[in-house]
mmCIF file of C-alpha atoms in Angstrom:
data_model
loop_
_atom_site.group_PDB
_atom_site.id
_atom_site.type_symbol
_atom_site.label_atom_id
_atom_site.label_comp_id
_atom_site.label_asym_id
_atom_site.label_seq_id
_atom_site.Cartn_x
_atom_site.Cartn_y
_atom_site.Cartn_z
ATOM 1 C CA UNK A 1 0.000 0.000 0.000
ATOM 2 C CA UNK A 2 1.323 3.389 -0.963
ATOM 3 C CA UNK A 3 1.096 5.842 1.860
ATOM 4 C CA UNK A 4 -0.148 9.258 0.735
ATOM 5 C CA UNK A 5 1.723 12.323 1.886
ATOM 6 C CA UNK A 6 0.353 13.569 5.204
ATOM 7 C CA UNK A 7 -2.489 16.057 5.154
ATOM 8 C CA UNK A 8 -2.461 16.846 8.865
ATOM 9 C CA UNK A 9 0.637 16.630 11.003
ATOM 10 C CA UNK A 10 0.797 17.041 14.728
ATOM 11 C CA UNK A 11 4.459 17.508 15.582
ATOM 12 C CA UNK A 12 5.426 16.932 19.228
ATOM 13 C CA UNK A 13 2.671 19.154 20.575
ATOM 14 C CA UNK A 14 2.722 20.221 24.228
ATOM 15 C CA UNK A 15 0.003 22.155 25.980
ATOM 16 C CA UNK A 16 -0.454 23.113 29.620
ATOM 17 C CA UNK A 17 -2.979 25.318 31.399
ATOM 18 C CA UNK A 18 -2.359 27.297 34.564
ATOM 19 C CA UNK A 19 -4.285 25.944 37.526
ATOM 20 C CA UNK A 20 -4.133 27.111 41.135
ATOM 21 C CA UNK A 21 -0.704 25.827 42.099
ATOM 22 C CA UNK A 22 1.148 25.760 38.801
ATOM 23 C CA UNK A 23 0.590 24.316 35.369
ATOM 24 C CA UNK A 24 -1.642 21.407 34.502
ATOM 25 C CA UNK A 25 -0.008 19.599 31.645
ATOM 26 C CA UNK A 26 -2.705 18.382 29.275
ATOM 27 C CA UNK A 27 -0.850 17.412 26.106
ATOM 28 C CA UNK A 28 2.633 15.956 26.338
ATOM 29 C CA UNK A 29 4.519 15.324 23.166
ATOM 30 C CA UNK A 30 1.522 14.379 21.029
ATOM 31 C CA UNK A 31 2.832 13.219 17.709
ATOM 32 C CA UNK A 32 1.019 11.735 14.707
ATOM 33 C CA UNK A 33 0.229 12.394 11.095
ATOM 34 C CA UNK A 34 -2.808 11.727 8.978
ATOM 35 C CA UNK A 35 -3.166 11.208 5.251
ATOM 36 C CA UNK A 36 -6.161 12.296 3.228
ATOM 37 C CA UNK A 37 -9.067 9.872 3.615
ATOM 38 C CA UNK A 38 -7.545 8.216 6.627
ATOM 39 C CA UNK A 39 -9.862 7.355 9.501
ATOM 40 C CA UNK A 40 -8.516 8.235 12.912
ATOM 41 C CA UNK A 41 -10.055 7.813 16.353
ATOM 42 C CA UNK A 42 -8.822 9.479 19.519
ATOM 43 C CA UNK A 43 -9.939 7.576 22.607
ATOM 44 C CA UNK A 44 -9.467 8.585 26.186
ATOM 45 C CA UNK A 45 -11.131 9.188 29.523
ATOM 46 C CA UNK A 46 -13.047 12.350 30.309
ATOM 47 C CA UNK A 47 -10.639 15.176 31.038
ATOM 48 C CA UNK A 48 -7.905 13.367 29.134
ATOM 49 C CA UNK A 49 -7.223 16.239 26.730
ATOM 50 C CA UNK A 50 -9.126 15.091 23.628
ATOM 51 C CA UNK A 51 -10.929 18.401 23.244
ATOM 52 C CA UNK A 52 -7.758 20.355 23.937
ATOM 53 C CA UNK A 53 -6.006 18.385 21.213
ATOM 54 C CA UNK A 54 -8.839 19.164 18.793
ATOM 55 C CA UNK A 55 -8.742 22.854 19.717
ATOM 56 C CA UNK A 56 -4.998 22.938 19.116
ATOM 57 C CA UNK A 57 -5.433 21.119 15.782
ATOM 58 C CA UNK A 58 -8.124 23.621 14.773
ATOM 59 C CA UNK A 59 -5.944 26.583 15.704
ATOM 60 C CA UNK A 60 -8.182 27.760 18.550
ATOM 61 C CA UNK A 61 -5.410 27.243 21.113
ATOM 62 C CA UNK A 62 -1.733 27.777 20.292
ATOM 63 C CA UNK A 63 0.476 24.851 21.386
ATOM 64 C CA UNK A 64 3.149 25.603 24.005
ATOM 65 C CA UNK A 65 5.651 23.570 22.070
ATOM 66 C CA UNK A 66 5.555 21.781 18.734
ATOM 67 C CA UNK A 67 3.389 22.650 15.772
ATOM 68 C CA UNK A 68 0.421 21.586 13.702
ATOM 69 C CA UNK A 69 0.766 21.448 9.935
ATOM 70 C CA UNK A 70 -2.153 21.348 7.543
ATOM 71 C CA UNK A 71 -1.014 20.574 4.026
ATOM 72 C CA UNK A 72 2.516 21.483 5.133
ATOM 73 C CA UNK A 73 1.381 24.933 6.303
ATOM 74 C CA UNK A 74 1.558 25.678 10.027
ATOM 75 C CA UNK A 75 -1.852 26.251 11.616
ATOM 76 C CA UNK A 76 -1.761 29.522 13.564
ATOM 77 C CA UNK A 77 -5.429 30.406 13.798
ATOM 78 C CA UNK A 78 -8.776 28.895 12.885
ATOM 79 C CA UNK A 79 -10.008 29.552 9.400
ATOM 80 C CA UNK A 80 -12.390 28.538 6.713
ATOM 81 C CA UNK A 81 -9.825 26.198 5.102
ATOM 82 C CA UNK A 82 -10.058 23.995 8.190
ATOM 83 C CA UNK A 83 -13.604 24.419 9.473
ATOM 84 C CA UNK A 84 -14.054 22.493 12.655
ATOM 85 C CA UNK A 85 -17.248 20.937 13.944
ATOM 86 C CA UNK A 86 -17.730 21.608 17.635
ATOM 87 C CA UNK A 87 -19.054 19.266 20.287
ATOM 88 C CA UNK A 88 -21.547 21.854 21.507
ATOM 89 C CA UNK A 89 -24.906 21.873 19.763
ATOM 90 C CA UNK A 90 -25.913 25.528 20.093
ATOM 91 C CA UNK A 91 -23.394 26.973 17.698
ATOM 92 C CA UNK A 92 -26.027 28.682 15.562
ATOM 93 C CA UNK A 93 -26.425 32.405 16.186
ATOM 94 C CA UNK A 94 -29.800 32.835 17.917
ATOM 95 C CA UNK A 95 -30.432 36.229 16.285
ATOM 96 C CA UNK A 96 -30.650 34.569 12.883
ATOM 97 C CA UNK A 97 -33.046 31.968 11.560
ATOM 98 C CA UNK A 98 -31.574 28.663 10.434
ATOM 99 C CA UNK A 99 -31.529 29.862 6.830
ATOM 100 C CA UNK A 100 -29.959 33.198 7.766
ATOM 101 C CA UNK A 101 -27.305 31.289 9.718
ATOM 102 C CA UNK A 102 -26.399 29.245 6.653
ATOM 103 C CA UNK A 103 -26.402 32.306 4.409
ATOM 104 C CA UNK A 104 -24.286 34.228 6.926
ATOM 105 C CA UNK A 105 -21.676 31.468 7.044
ATOM 106 C CA UNK A 106 -21.581 31.330 3.246
ATOM 107 C CA UNK A 107 -21.275 35.114 3.058
ATOM 108 C CA UNK A 108 -18.386 35.154 5.512
ATOM 109 C CA UNK A 109 -16.639 32.434 3.557
ATOM 110 C CA UNK A 110 -16.895 34.565 0.442
ATOM 111 C CA UNK A 111 -19.727 33.025 -1.575
ATOM 112 C CA UNK A 112 -21.728 35.149 -4.013
ATOM 113 C CA UNK A 113 -25.116 36.485 -2.984
ATOM 114 C CA UNK A 114 -27.512 34.536 -5.213
ATOM 115 C CA UNK A 115 -25.857 31.113 -5.137
ATOM 116 C CA UNK A 116 -25.606 31.674 -1.388
ATOM 117 C CA UNK A 117 -29.379 31.726 -0.992
ATOM 118 C CA UNK A 118 -29.834 28.790 -3.334
ATOM 119 C CA UNK A 119 -27.223 26.733 -1.520
ATOM 120 C CA UNK A 120 -28.779 27.470 1.856
ATOM 121 C CA UNK A 121 -32.232 26.519 0.615
ATOM 122 C CA UNK A 122 -30.951 23.326 -0.976
ATOM 123 C CA UNK A 123 -29.212 22.384 2.255
ATOM 124 C CA UNK A 124 -32.360 22.952 4.328
ATOM 125 C CA UNK A 125 -34.412 20.894 1.839
ATOM 126 C CA UNK A 126 -31.861 18.123 1.927
ATOM 127 C CA UNK A 127 -31.812 17.826 5.698
ATOM 128 C CA UNK A 128 -35.517 18.473 6.107
ATOM 129 C CA UNK B 1 -48.020 29.082 25.287
ATOM 130 C CA UNK B 2 -51.558 30.346 24.994
ATOM 131 C CA UNK B 3 -51.782 31.102 28.709
ATOM 132 C CA UNK B 4 -48.513 32.974 28.382
ATOM 133 C CA UNK B 5 -49.910 35.134 25.601
ATOM 134 C CA UNK B 6 -53.039 35.926 27.581
ATOM 135 C CA UNK B 7 -50.948 36.971 30.548
ATOM 136 C CA UNK B 8 -48.885 39.309 28.394
ATOM 137 C CA UNK B 9 -51.961 40.856 26.823
ATOM 138 C CA UNK B 10 -53.611 41.544 30.131
ATOM 139 C CA UNK B 11 -50.532 43.009 31.838
ATOM 140 C CA UNK B 12 -51.324 46.641 30.899
ATOM 141 C CA UNK B 13 -54.919 46.062 31.979
ATOM 142 C CA UNK B 14 -53.822 44.718 35.354
ATOM 143 C CA UNK B 15 -51.504 47.701 35.759
ATOM 144 C CA UNK B 16 -54.350 50.063 34.895
ATOM 145 C CA UNK B 17 -56.513 48.318 37.503
ATOM 146 C CA UNK B 18 -53.925 48.882 40.228
ATOM 147 C CA UNK B 19 -53.531 52.530 39.224
ATOM 148 C CA UNK B 20 -57.298 53.062 39.440
ATOM 149 C CA UNK B 21 -57.251 51.452 42.901
ATOM 150 C CA UNK B 22 -54.441 53.810 43.977
ATOM 151 C CA UNK B 23 -56.357 56.826 42.674
ATOM 152 C CA UNK B 24 -59.453 55.618 44.519
ATOM 153 C CA UNK B 25 -57.493 55.239 47.794
ATOM 154 C CA UNK B 26 -56.042 58.704 47.252
ATOM 155 C CA UNK B 27 -59.443 60.318 46.713
ATOM 156 C CA UNK B 28 -61.029 58.310 49.516
ATOM 157 C CA UNK B 29 -58.254 59.197 51.986
ATOM 158 C CA UNK B 30 -58.338 62.894 51.151
ATOM 159 C CA UNK B 31 -62.140 63.065 51.520
ATOM 160 C CA UNK B 32 -62.465 60.910 54.640
ATOM 161 C CA UNK B 33 -59.606 62.471 56.615
ATOM 162 C CA UNK B 34 -60.423 65.982 55.288
ATOM 163 C CA UNK B 35 -56.802 66.664 54.352
ATOM 164 C CA UNK B 36 -56.060 70.267 53.362
ATOM 165 C CA UNK B 37 -55.785 70.606 49.551
ATOM 166 C CA UNK B 38 -52.611 72.599 50.168
ATOM 167 C CA UNK B 39 -50.977 69.419 51.485
ATOM 168 C CA UNK B 40 -52.735 66.747 49.453
ATOM 169 C CA UNK B 41 -55.186 67.922 46.795
ATOM 170 C CA UNK B 42 -57.993 65.607 45.689
ATOM 171 C CA UNK B 43 -57.630 63.666 42.446
ATOM 172 C CA UNK B 44 -60.104 65.792 40.522
ATOM 173 C CA UNK B 45 -58.261 69.052 41.149
ATOM 174 C CA UNK B 46 -54.971 67.461 40.060
ATOM 175 C CA UNK B 47 -56.676 66.166 36.908
ATOM 176 C CA UNK B 48 -58.198 69.598 36.334
ATOM 177 C CA UNK B 49 -54.807 71.272 36.737
ATOM 178 C CA UNK B 50 -53.295 68.707 34.385
ATOM 179 C CA UNK B 51 -55.959 69.528 31.804
ATOM 180 C CA UNK B 52 -55.703 73.314 32.084
ATOM 181 C CA UNK B 53 -51.902 73.219 32.166
ATOM 182 C CA UNK B 54 -51.906 71.215 28.980
ATOM 183 C CA UNK B 55 -54.381 73.589 27.335
ATOM 184 C CA UNK B 56 -52.278 76.578 28.362
ATOM 185 C CA UNK B 57 -49.408 74.666 26.815
ATOM 186 C CA UNK B 58 -47.024 75.184 29.720
ATOM 187 C CA UNK B 59 -46.906 71.680 31.194
ATOM 188 C CA UNK B 60 -46.988 69.876 27.868
ATOM 189 C CA UNK B 61 -44.172 72.011 26.573
ATOM 190 C CA UNK B 62 -42.061 71.549 29.686
ATOM 191 C CA UNK B 63 -42.597 67.778 29.597
ATOM 192 C CA UNK B 64 -41.694 67.646 25.925
ATOM 193 C CA UNK B 65 -38.611 69.751 26.583
ATOM 194 C CA UNK B 66 -37.384 67.413 29.337
ATOM 195 C CA UNK B 67 -38.225 64.349 27.280
ATOM 196 C CA UNK B 68 -36.328 65.661 24.265
ATOM 197 C CA UNK B 69 -33.401 66.440 26.499
ATOM 198 C CA UNK B 70 -33.292 62.940 27.891
ATOM 199 C CA UNK B 71 -33.557 61.439 24.395
ATOM 200 C CA UNK B 72 -30.523 63.422 23.271
ATOM 201 C CA UNK B 73 -28.628 62.549 26.457
ATOM 202 C CA UNK B 74 -29.463 58.841 26.236
ATOM 203 C CA UNK B 75 -28.519 58.677 22.557
ATOM 204 C CA UNK B 76 -25.152 60.275 23.276
ATOM 205 C CA UNK B 77 -24.598 57.890 26.209
ATOM 206 C CA UNK B 78 -25.549 54.808 24.205
ATOM 207 C CA UNK B 79 -23.293 55.748 21.282
ATOM 208 C CA UNK B 80 -20.402 56.561 23.635
ATOM 209 C CA UNK B 81 -20.885 53.304 25.550
ATOM 210 C CA UNK B 82 -20.869 51.247 22.348
ATOM 211 C CA UNK B 83 -17.757 53.031 21.080
ATOM 212 C CA UNK B 84 -15.954 52.510 24.393
ATOM 213 C CA UNK B 85 -16.858 48.826 24.595
ATOM 214 C CA UNK B 86 -15.667 48.243 21.016
ATOM 215 C CA UNK B 87 -12.348 49.903 21.871
ATOM 216 C CA UNK B 88 -12.158 47.962 25.151
ATOM 217 C CA UNK B 89 -12.542 44.592 23.484
ATOM 218 C CA UNK B 90 -10.443 45.421 20.442
ATOM 219 C CA UNK B 91 -7.452 46.527 22.531
ATOM 220 C CA UNK B 92 -7.261 44.817 25.949
ATOM 221 C CA UNK B 93 -4.965 47.517 27.443
ATOM 222 C CA UNK B 94 -7.559 50.191 26.633
ATOM 223 C CA UNK B 95 -10.194 47.820 28.025
ATOM 224 C CA UNK B 96 -8.470 47.597 31.386
ATOM 225 C CA UNK B 97 -8.236 51.400 31.484
ATOM 226 C CA UNK B 98 -11.912 51.888 30.552
ATOM 227 C CA UNK B 99 -12.877 49.294 33.153
ATOM 228 C CA UNK B 100 -11.072 51.286 35.859
ATOM 229 C CA UNK B 101 -12.619 54.591 34.765
ATOM 230 C CA UNK B 102 -16.060 52.955 34.869
ATOM 231 C CA UNK B 103 -15.412 51.658 38.383
ATOM 232 C CA UNK B 104 -14.498 55.204 39.486
ATOM 233 C CA UNK B 105 -17.306 57.056 37.722
ATOM 234 C CA UNK B 106 -20.226 54.652 38.063
ATOM 235 C CA UNK B 107 -20.938 55.119 41.802
ATOM 236 C CA UNK B 108 -20.444 58.903 41.563
ATOM 237 C CA UNK B 109 -23.816 60.693 41.694
ATOM 238 C CA UNK B 110 -24.260 63.213 38.895
ATOM 239 C CA UNK B 111 -25.389 65.892 41.311
ATOM 240 C CA UNK B 112 -22.094 65.594 43.204
ATOM 241 C CA UNK B 113 -20.415 66.829 40.052
ATOM 242 C CA UNK B 114 -22.815 69.713 39.658
ATOM 243 C CA UNK B 115 -20.664 72.516 41.117
ATOM 244 C CA UNK B 116 -17.746 71.366 38.991
ATOM 245 C CA UNK B 117 -19.905 71.161 35.880
ATOM 246 C CA UNK B 118 -21.131 74.715 36.466
ATOM 247 C CA UNK B 119 -17.514 75.871 36.430
ATOM 248 C CA UNK B 120 -16.774 73.860 33.291
ATOM 249 C CA UNK B 121 -19.895 74.341 31.203
ATOM 250 C CA UNK B 122 -21.537 77.290 32.978
ATOM 251 C CA UNK B 123 -25.025 76.947 34.428
ATOM 252 C CA UNK B 124 -27.014 76.045 31.358
ATOM 253 C CA UNK B 125 -28.157 73.198 29.198
ATOM 254 C CA UNK B 126 -24.550 72.092 28.684
ATOM 255 C CA UNK B 127 -24.228 71.195 32.356
ATOM 256 C CA UNK B 128 -27.623 69.466 32.452
ATOM 257 C CA UNK B 129 -26.687 67.422 29.400
ATOM 258 C CA UNK B 130 -23.375 66.483 31.013
ATOM 259 C CA UNK B 131 -25.226 65.237 34.110
ATOM 260 C CA UNK B 132 -27.666 63.206 31.996
ATOM 261 C CA UNK B 133 -24.833 61.620 30.013
ATOM 262 C CA UNK B 134 -22.872 60.907 33.198
ATOM 263 C CA UNK B 135 -25.928 59.260 34.789
ATOM 264 C CA UNK B 136 -26.680 57.021 31.821
ATOM 265 C CA UNK B 137 -23.277 56.253 30.312
ATOM 266 C CA UNK B 138 -21.704 54.206 33.133
ATOM 267 C CA UNK B 139 -24.583 51.795 33.807
ATOM 268 C CA UNK B 140 -24.877 51.138 30.068
ATOM 269 C CA UNK B 141 -21.128 50.572 29.788
ATOM 270 C CA UNK B 142 -21.040 48.348 32.877
ATOM 271 C CA UNK B 143 -23.816 46.183 31.475
ATOM 272 C CA UNK B 144 -22.078 45.982 28.110
ATOM 273 C CA UNK B 145 -18.934 44.783 29.889
ATOM 274 C CA UNK B 146 -20.913 42.007 31.595
ATOM 275 C CA UNK B 147 -22.637 41.142 28.319
ATOM 276 C CA UNK B 148 -19.411 40.963 26.337
ATOM 277 C CA UNK B 149 -17.779 38.845 29.026
ATOM 278 C CA UNK B 150 -20.759 36.492 28.973
ATOM 279 C CA UNK B 151 -20.700 35.843 25.213
ATOM 280 C CA UNK B 152 -20.710 32.039 24.845
ATOM 281 C CA UNK B 153 -17.271 30.873 23.685
ATOM 282 C CA UNK B 154 -18.948 28.752 21.022
ATOM 283 C CA UNK B 155 -20.142 31.854 19.121
ATOM 284 C CA UNK B 156 -16.635 33.283 19.059
ATOM 285 C CA UNK B 157 -15.193 29.926 17.993
ATOM 286 C CA UNK B 158 -17.823 29.573 15.281
ATOM 287 C CA UNK B 159 -17.009 33.053 14.003
ATOM 288 C CA UNK B 160 -13.263 32.334 14.048
ATOM 289 C CA UNK B 161 -14.026 29.155 12.122
ATOM 290 C CA UNK B 162 -15.372 31.399 9.367
ATOM 291 C CA UNK B 163 -12.110 33.387 9.327
ATOM 292 C CA UNK B 164 -13.854 36.494 10.669
ATOM 293 C CA UNK B 165 -11.446 39.159 11.914
ATOM 294 C CA UNK B 166 -11.471 40.437 15.489
ATOM 295 C CA UNK B 167 -13.331 43.698 14.747
ATOM 296 C CA UNK B 168 -15.957 41.826 12.751
ATOM 297 C CA UNK B 169 -16.437 39.313 15.585
ATOM 298 C CA UNK B 170 -16.830 42.136 18.133
ATOM 299 C CA UNK B 171 -19.310 44.055 15.977
ATOM 300 C CA UNK B 172 -21.443 41.379 14.422
ATOM 301 C CA UNK B 173 -21.230 38.511 16.906
ATOM 302 C CA UNK B 174 -20.347 39.746 20.394
ATOM 303 C CA UNK B 175 -22.498 42.867 20.249
ATOM 304 C CA UNK B 176 -25.573 40.951 19.134
ATOM 305 C CA UNK B 177 -24.970 38.288 21.742
ATOM 306 C CA UNK B 178 -24.705 41.016 24.413
ATOM 307 C CA UNK B 179 -27.779 42.911 23.201
ATOM 308 C CA UNK B 180 -29.906 41.772 26.142
ATOM 309 C CA UNK B 181 -27.355 43.271 28.530
ATOM 310 C CA UNK B 182 -27.258 46.442 26.439
ATOM 311 C CA UNK B 183 -31.042 46.845 26.708
ATOM 312 C CA UNK B 184 -30.977 46.306 30.498
ATOM 313 C CA UNK B 185 -28.177 48.867 30.659
ATOM 314 C CA UNK B 186 -30.316 51.302 28.667
ATOM 315 C CA UNK B 187 -33.204 50.753 31.078
ATOM 316 C CA UNK B 188 -31.041 51.472 34.133
ATOM 317 C CA UNK B 189 -29.375 54.362 32.332
ATOM 318 C CA UNK B 190 -32.717 55.838 31.347
ATOM 319 C CA UNK B 191 -34.093 55.629 34.906
ATOM 320 C CA UNK B 192 -30.983 57.181 36.410
ATOM 321 C CA UNK B 193 -30.798 59.906 33.776
ATOM 322 C CA UNK B 194 -34.491 60.749 34.194
ATOM 323 C CA UNK B 195 -34.035 61.205 37.950
ATOM 324 C CA UNK B 196 -30.857 63.215 37.520
ATOM 325 C CA UNK B 197 -32.483 65.407 34.887
ATOM 326 C CA UNK B 198 -35.469 66.291 37.080
ATOM 327 C CA UNK B 199 -33.123 67.172 39.959
ATOM 328 C CA UNK B 200 -30.783 69.157 37.738
ATOM 329 C CA UNK B 201 -33.681 71.100 36.261
ATOM 330 C CA UNK B 202 -34.748 72.142 39.753
ATOM 331 C CA UNK B 203 -31.281 73.592 40.244
ATOM 332 C CA UNK B 204 -30.788 75.051 36.785
ATOM 333 C CA UNK B 205 -34.322 75.830 35.674
ATOM 334 C CA UNK B 206 -34.270 79.422 36.816
ATOM 335 C CA UNK B 207 -31.217 80.078 34.678
ATOM 336 C CA UNK B 208 -32.148 78.146 31.545
ATOM 337 C CA UNK B 209 -34.728 79.630 29.209
ATOM 338 C CA UNK B 210 -37.103 76.658 29.243
ATOM 339 C CA UNK B 211 -36.703 74.942 32.583
ATOM 340 C CA UNK B 212 -38.284 71.556 31.934
ATOM 341 C CA UNK B 213 -40.578 69.467 34.071
ATOM 342 C CA UNK B 214 -38.329 69.598 37.176
ATOM 343 C CA UNK B 215 -38.388 73.376 37.106
ATOM 344 C CA UNK B 216 -42.145 73.302 36.544
ATOM 345 C CA UNK B 217 -42.634 71.243 39.725
ATOM 346 C CA UNK B 218 -40.398 73.522 41.775
ATOM 347 C CA UNK B 219 -42.204 76.613 40.436
ATOM 348 C CA UNK B 220 -45.583 75.210 41.554
ATOM 349 C CA UNK B 221 -44.263 74.940 45.111
ATOM 350 C CA UNK B 222 -43.230 78.590 45.045
ATOM 351 C CA UNK B 223 -46.843 79.518 44.309
ATOM 352 C CA UNK B 224 -48.165 76.905 46.773
ATOM 353 C CA UNK B 225 -50.017 75.338 43.847
ATOM 354 C CA UNK B 226 -49.976 71.821 45.278
ATOM 355 C CA UNK B 227 -52.317 70.479 42.617
ATOM 356 C CA UNK B 228 -49.929 71.768 39.952
ATOM 357 C CA UNK B 229 -47.040 70.162 41.820
ATOM 358 C CA UNK B 230 -48.862 66.836 41.769
ATOM 359 C CA UNK B 231 -49.672 67.328 38.091
ATOM 360 C CA UNK B 232 -45.949 67.668 37.375
ATOM 361 C CA UNK B 233 -45.189 64.523 39.362
ATOM 362 C CA UNK B 234 -47.955 62.636 37.530
ATOM 363 C CA UNK B 235 -46.388 63.618 34.208
ATOM 364 C CA UNK B 236 -42.965 62.387 35.379
ATOM 365 C CA UNK B 237 -44.515 59.066 36.426
ATOM 366 C CA UNK B 238 -46.594 58.660 33.248
ATOM 367 C CA UNK B 239 -43.608 59.353 30.991
ATOM 368 C CA UNK B 240 -41.555 56.860 33.008
ATOM 369 C CA UNK B 241 -44.165 54.122 32.688
ATOM 370 C CA UNK B 242 -44.657 54.818 28.971
ATOM 371 C CA UNK B 243 -40.951 54.529 28.227
ATOM 372 C CA UNK B 244 -40.547 51.427 30.367
ATOM 373 C CA UNK B 245 -43.696 49.572 29.312
ATOM 374 C CA UNK B 246 -44.065 50.661 25.728
ATOM 375 C CA UNK B 247 -40.638 51.460 24.349
ATOM 376 C CA UNK B 248 -38.397 48.992 26.186
ATOM 377 C CA UNK B 249 -41.025 46.283 26.043
ATOM 378 C CA UNK B 250 -41.247 46.726 22.284
ATOM 379 C CA UNK B 251 -37.448 46.807 21.921
ATOM 380 C CA UNK B 252 -37.101 43.524 23.816
ATOM 381 C CA UNK B 253 -39.931 41.954 21.873
ATOM 382 C CA UNK B 254 -38.434 42.613 18.441
ATOM 383 C CA UNK B 255 -34.941 41.552 19.485
ATOM 384 C CA UNK B 256 -33.933 39.330 22.376
ATOM 385 C CA UNK B 257 -37.331 37.834 23.152
ATOM 386 C CA UNK B 258 -37.866 37.012 19.491
ATOM 387 C CA UNK B 259 -34.452 35.380 19.357
ATOM 388 C CA UNK B 260 -35.148 33.381 22.509
ATOM 389 C CA UNK B 261 -32.323 35.169 24.318
ATOM 390 C CA UNK B 262 -34.208 36.923 27.124
ATOM 391 C CA UNK B 263 -33.460 36.109 30.739
ATOM 392 C CA UNK B 264 -36.510 33.828 30.990
ATOM 393 C CA UNK B 265 -35.074 31.633 28.279
ATOM 394 C CA UNK B 266 -31.543 31.637 29.598
ATOM 395 C CA UNK B 267 -32.126 28.972 32.182
ATOM 396 C CA UNK B 268 -30.738 25.812 30.672
#
């Protein structure tokens, strides 16, 4: 089997958070790489750092040491090239309707006005 | 849901019922205990004074003058508060400074500044406006601070996911999320400004050309026109209730309540 070149690389990532009496080390030397289409599961107990790892991978938290590469480019902040799906369910803006939420996201990611509406409508139809 | 709607519809009616009861107790007390009209005039003479004062145009004009003043003052305060909060959250150093200034200025009563304001702006509408802005600005700003600090992290993360820049996130995500706090701040600001304005008018009215409702009330005391004094107070109360029940109620209805963001819906 030919291994594809890695799409996502997590290079020796360290992350700690300050807690009362010092630093709570959450990620210690996390190292792996993923190729396109690869299926990867992170398993661990509650409070084990799975979410922190995801937040670092998505660019929401900078790692203390090490780096995350997406397509060979270091991830420094979140962005529309690496949209992340959160665990929380209420990530829609309550001041918009569902359709307005979809249109807003498309607008912010640079889609044109008319296709934007059509795409949002199609998506709502599709999911019912 | 239906019961809820009925309750909301009947709220003004219930309020009206209580007011009629109060008026009845007032009239009843005055008549039964034979209180001197100089101390506590009966309802009908207050209503009569209200009517004639409105016809003469004096009371209506004074009320309108004060109301216009407070509108200008509140608008300035709201715009200033929004500008300051945007600066505070765009640049954290400025935010820490603004936070400290708010902590100093918020508990300071506007009237305590009055002598200073007279020196700065002279005894005229400039000083009154400064007191109104001072009374309204800090509570609005304080509430905006709480609102911005309470923005759910998920909204900010979602916005960052879309590559939105910091200013865009502050303006179009954080501000909308904090709108409920902004409206409560406006309510507190309005109530404080309204009180400060009436007091300031009593001090400044003689100097200013128009005076306003506070000056009107004080003038009635000079002439021992107690019914007129009560008429002025009634106008202050009625304007207060109208702003609170009609304007703010409407504002909440078309925004946070419609979006399911009002305090009643916050309990998760």
